[in-house]
PDB file of C-alpha atoms and ligand atoms in Angstrom:
ATOM      1  CA  UNK A 218     -12.244 -10.510  -7.023  1.00 93.00           C
ATOM      2  CA  UNK A 219     -11.746 -10.536  -3.135  1.00 97.00           C
ATOM      3  CA  UNK A 220      -8.555  -9.611  -1.570  1.00 97.00           C
ATOM      4  CA  UNK A 221      -8.109 -10.996   1.727  1.00 97.00           C
ATOM      5  CA  UNK A 222      -5.395 -10.599   4.479  1.00 97.00           C
ATOM      6  CA  UNK A 223      -4.571  -9.106   7.808  1.00 97.00           C
ATOM      7  CA  UNK A 224      -4.756  -5.302   8.213  1.00 96.00           C
ATOM      8  CA  UNK A 225      -2.049  -3.216   6.788  1.00 97.00           C
ATOM      9  CA  UNK A 226      -0.848  -5.762   4.478  1.00 98.00           C
ATOM     10  CA  UNK A 227      -1.930  -3.600   1.342  1.00 98.00           C
ATOM     11  CA  UNK A 228      -5.149  -4.801   0.112  1.00 97.00           C
ATOM     12  CA  UNK A 229      -6.446  -1.122  -0.139  1.00 96.00           C
ATOM     13  CA  UNK A 230      -3.016  -0.050  -1.890  1.00 97.00           C
ATOM     14  CA  UNK A 231      -3.229  -3.240  -4.541  1.00 97.00           C
ATOM     15  CA  UNK A 232      -6.920  -2.860  -5.233  1.00 97.00           C
ATOM     16  CA  UNK A 233      -6.837   0.968  -6.076  1.00 96.00           C
ATOM     17  CA  UNK A 234      -3.578   0.372  -8.049  1.00 97.00           C
ATOM     18  CA  UNK A 235      -5.178  -2.450 -10.144  1.00 97.00           C
ATOM     19  CA  UNK A 236      -8.183  -0.420 -10.412  1.00 97.00           C
ATOM     20  CA  UNK A 237      -6.300   2.617 -11.944  1.00 97.00           C
ATOM     21  CA  UNK A 238      -4.339   0.260 -14.259  1.00 98.00           C
ATOM     22  CA  UNK A 239      -7.646  -1.279 -15.660  1.00 97.00           C
ATOM     23  CA  UNK A 240      -9.937   1.948 -15.541  1.00 97.00           C
ATOM     24  CA  UNK A 241      -9.688   2.867 -19.241  1.00 97.00           C
ATOM     25  CA  UNK A 242     -11.412  -0.506 -19.932  1.00 97.00           C
ATOM     26  CA  UNK A 243     -14.779   0.525 -18.165  1.00 97.00           C
ATOM     27  CA  UNK A 244     -16.889   2.769 -20.259  1.00 96.00           C
ATOM     28  CA  UNK A 245     -19.329   3.709 -17.164  1.00 94.00           C
ATOM     29  CA  UNK A 246     -16.441   4.528 -14.825  1.00 93.00           C
ATOM     30  CA  UNK A 247     -14.395   3.023 -11.812  1.00 94.00           C
ATOM     31  CA  UNK A 248     -15.564   3.817  -8.374  1.00 93.00           C
ATOM     32  CA  UNK A 249     -14.384   3.407  -4.958  1.00 92.00           C
ATOM     33  CA  UNK A 250     -17.172   2.777  -2.297  1.00 88.00           C
ATOM     34  CA  UNK A 251     -16.213   2.613   1.166  1.00 87.00           C
ATOM     35  CA  UNK A 252     -18.433   0.517   3.056  1.00 84.00           C
ATOM     36  CA  UNK A 253     -17.033   0.799   6.484  1.00 80.00           C
ATOM     37  CA  UNK A 254     -19.388   3.485   7.728  1.00 77.00           C
ATOM     38  CA  UNK A 255     -22.282   0.813   7.418  1.00 75.00           C
ATOM     39  CA  UNK A 256     -23.528  -0.439  10.473  1.00 74.00           C
ATOM     40  CA  UNK A 257     -26.923  -1.783   9.689  1.00 68.00           C
ATOM     41  CA  UNK A 258     -28.971  -3.191   7.025  1.00 67.00           C
ATOM     42  CA  UNK A 259     -29.337   0.078   5.242  1.00 65.00           C
ATOM     43  CA  UNK A 260     -26.461  -0.936   2.996  1.00 60.00           C
ATOM     44  CA  UNK A 261     -28.093   0.351  -0.061  1.00 59.00           C
ATOM     45  CA  UNK A 262     -28.662   3.850   1.144  1.00 61.00           C
ATOM     46  CA  UNK A 263     -25.633   6.060   2.092  1.00 63.00           C
ATOM     47  CA  UNK A 264     -22.461   4.651   0.773  1.00 73.00           C
ATOM     48  CA  UNK A 265     -23.295   4.790  -2.881  1.00 78.00           C
ATOM     49  CA  UNK A 266     -21.988   7.694  -4.936  1.00 82.00           C
ATOM     50  CA  UNK A 267     -24.341  10.621  -5.234  1.00 76.00           C
ATOM     51  CA  UNK A 268     -24.320  10.483  -8.760  1.00 79.00           C
ATOM     52  CA  UNK A 269     -25.631   6.915  -8.777  1.00 80.00           C
ATOM     53  CA  UNK A 270     -29.227   7.100  -9.002  1.00 73.00           C
ATOM     54  CA  UNK A 271     -30.440   4.900  -6.392  1.00 71.00           C
ATOM     55  CA  UNK A 272     -32.899   7.217  -4.352  1.00 69.00           C
ATOM     56  CA  UNK A 273     -35.912   6.220  -2.682  1.00 67.00           C
ATOM     57  CA  UNK A 274     -38.948   6.301  -4.982  1.00 72.00           C
ATOM     58  CA  UNK A 275     -42.486   5.280  -4.860  1.00 80.00           C
ATOM     59  CA  UNK A 276     -42.873   1.970  -5.765  1.00 83.00           C
ATOM     60  CA  UNK A 277     -38.987   1.226  -5.945  1.00 79.00           C
ATOM     61  CA  UNK A 278     -36.833  -0.313  -3.152  1.00 78.00           C
ATOM     62  CA  UNK A 279     -33.426   0.954  -2.698  1.00 74.00           C
ATOM     63  CA  UNK A 280     -32.109  -2.345  -3.370  1.00 78.00           C
ATOM     64  CA  UNK A 281     -33.895  -2.756  -6.803  1.00 82.00           C
ATOM     65  CA  UNK A 282     -32.805   0.677  -7.747  1.00 80.00           C
ATOM     66  CA  UNK A 283     -29.127  -0.077  -7.013  1.00 81.00           C
ATOM     67  CA  UNK A 284     -29.126  -2.988  -8.933  1.00 85.00           C
ATOM     68  CA  UNK A 285     -31.002  -1.397 -11.891  1.00 84.00           C
ATOM     69  CA  UNK A 286     -28.495   1.387 -11.973  1.00 85.00           C
ATOM     70  CA  UNK A 287     -25.190  -0.915 -11.578  1.00 88.00           C
ATOM     71  CA  UNK A 288     -26.735  -3.934 -13.605  1.00 89.00           C
ATOM     72  CA  UNK A 289     -27.091  -1.985 -16.861  1.00 86.00           C
ATOM     73  CA  UNK A 290     -23.614  -0.616 -16.885  1.00 94.00           C
ATOM     74  CA  UNK A 291     -20.065  -1.523 -17.385  1.00 96.00           C
ATOM     75  CA  UNK A 292     -18.521  -0.273 -14.429  1.00 95.00           C
ATOM     76  CA  UNK A 293     -15.704  -1.359 -12.014  1.00 96.00           C
ATOM     77  CA  UNK A 294     -16.555  -0.962  -8.436  1.00 94.00           C
ATOM     78  CA  UNK A 295     -14.026  -1.269  -5.748  1.00 95.00           C
ATOM     79  CA  UNK A 296     -15.951  -2.044  -2.507  1.00 91.00           C
ATOM     80  CA  UNK A 297     -13.635  -1.131   0.769  1.00 91.00           C
TER      81      UNK A 297
HETATM   82  N1  ADP B 205       3.932  -2.187  -1.465  1.00 53.02           N
HETATM   83  C1  ADP B 205       3.918  -1.287  -0.434  1.00 53.02           C
HETATM   84  N2  ADP B 205       4.804  -0.698  -0.142  1.00 53.02           N
HETATM   85  C2  ADP B 205       4.985   0.148   0.554  1.00 53.02           C
HETATM   86  N3  ADP B 205       3.851   0.672   1.509  1.00 53.02           N
HETATM   87  C3  ADP B 205       2.852  -0.102   1.367  1.00 53.02           C
HETATM   88  C4  ADP B 205       2.743  -1.071   0.452  1.00 53.02           C
HETATM   89  N4  ADP B 205       1.451  -1.813   0.648  1.00 53.02           N
HETATM   90  C5  ADP B 205       0.775  -1.020   1.352  1.00 53.02           C
HETATM   91  N5  ADP B 205       1.475  -0.086   1.987  1.00 53.02           N
HETATM   92  C6  ADP B 205       1.193   0.863   3.036  1.00 53.02           C
HETATM   93  O1  ADP B 205       0.846   0.103   4.360  1.00 53.02           O
HETATM   94  C7  ADP B 205      -0.258   0.810   4.837  1.00 53.02           C
HETATM   95  C8  ADP B 205      -1.413  -0.159   4.718  1.00 53.02           C
HETATM   96  O2  ADP B 205      -1.704  -0.334   3.382  1.00 53.02           O
HETATM   97  P1  ADP B 205      -3.160  -0.710   3.008  1.00 53.02           P
HETATM   98  O3  ADP B 205      -3.615  -0.764   1.476  1.00 53.02           O
HETATM   99  O4  ADP B 205      -4.147   0.343   3.542  1.00 53.02           O
HETATM  100  O5  ADP B 205      -3.396  -2.254   3.831  1.00 53.02           O
HETATM  101  P2  ADP B 205      -4.921  -2.786   4.166  1.00 53.02           P
HETATM  102  O6  ADP B 205      -6.000  -2.635   3.232  1.00 53.02           O
HETATM  103  O7  ADP B 205      -4.552  -4.097   3.759  1.00 53.02           O
HETATM  104  O8  ADP B 205      -5.136  -2.914   5.387  1.00 53.02           O
HETATM  105  C9  ADP B 205      -0.582   2.139   3.947  1.00 53.02           C
HETATM  106  O9  ADP B 205       0.052   3.186   4.773  1.00 53.02           O
HETATM  107  C10 ADP B 205       0.184   1.847   2.756  1.00 53.02           C
HETATM  108  O10 ADP B 205       0.793   2.848   1.991  1.00 53.02           O
HETATM  109 MG1   MG B 206      -7.626  -1.564   3.378  1.00 53.02          MG
END
């Protein structure tokens, strides 16, 4: 789901409230990820929670590591 609207209209507040209301349905947790600090294509590195195992590893791109971690789980992710 994508929430759109002018700044200050309440998108973040609504997203967090809804996420809190349904969080118990997600066995692998509910996460809030702030993408605002991103400035370039390193999107798969810095913003993700440290507990998500998407570190760089030999033979594994950050993108595939991220997809592998998220793809196998039942989790709710709020991207800000
Ligand atoms: N329904 C509401 N009632 C009272 N204050 C609200 C409501 N929705 C948002 N706000 C307040 O308005 C401000 C901006 O809300 P926010 O969710 O951050 O907007 P957005 O993410 O769309 O920029 C925040 O200070 C928030 O607490
Ligand atoms: Mg916001």
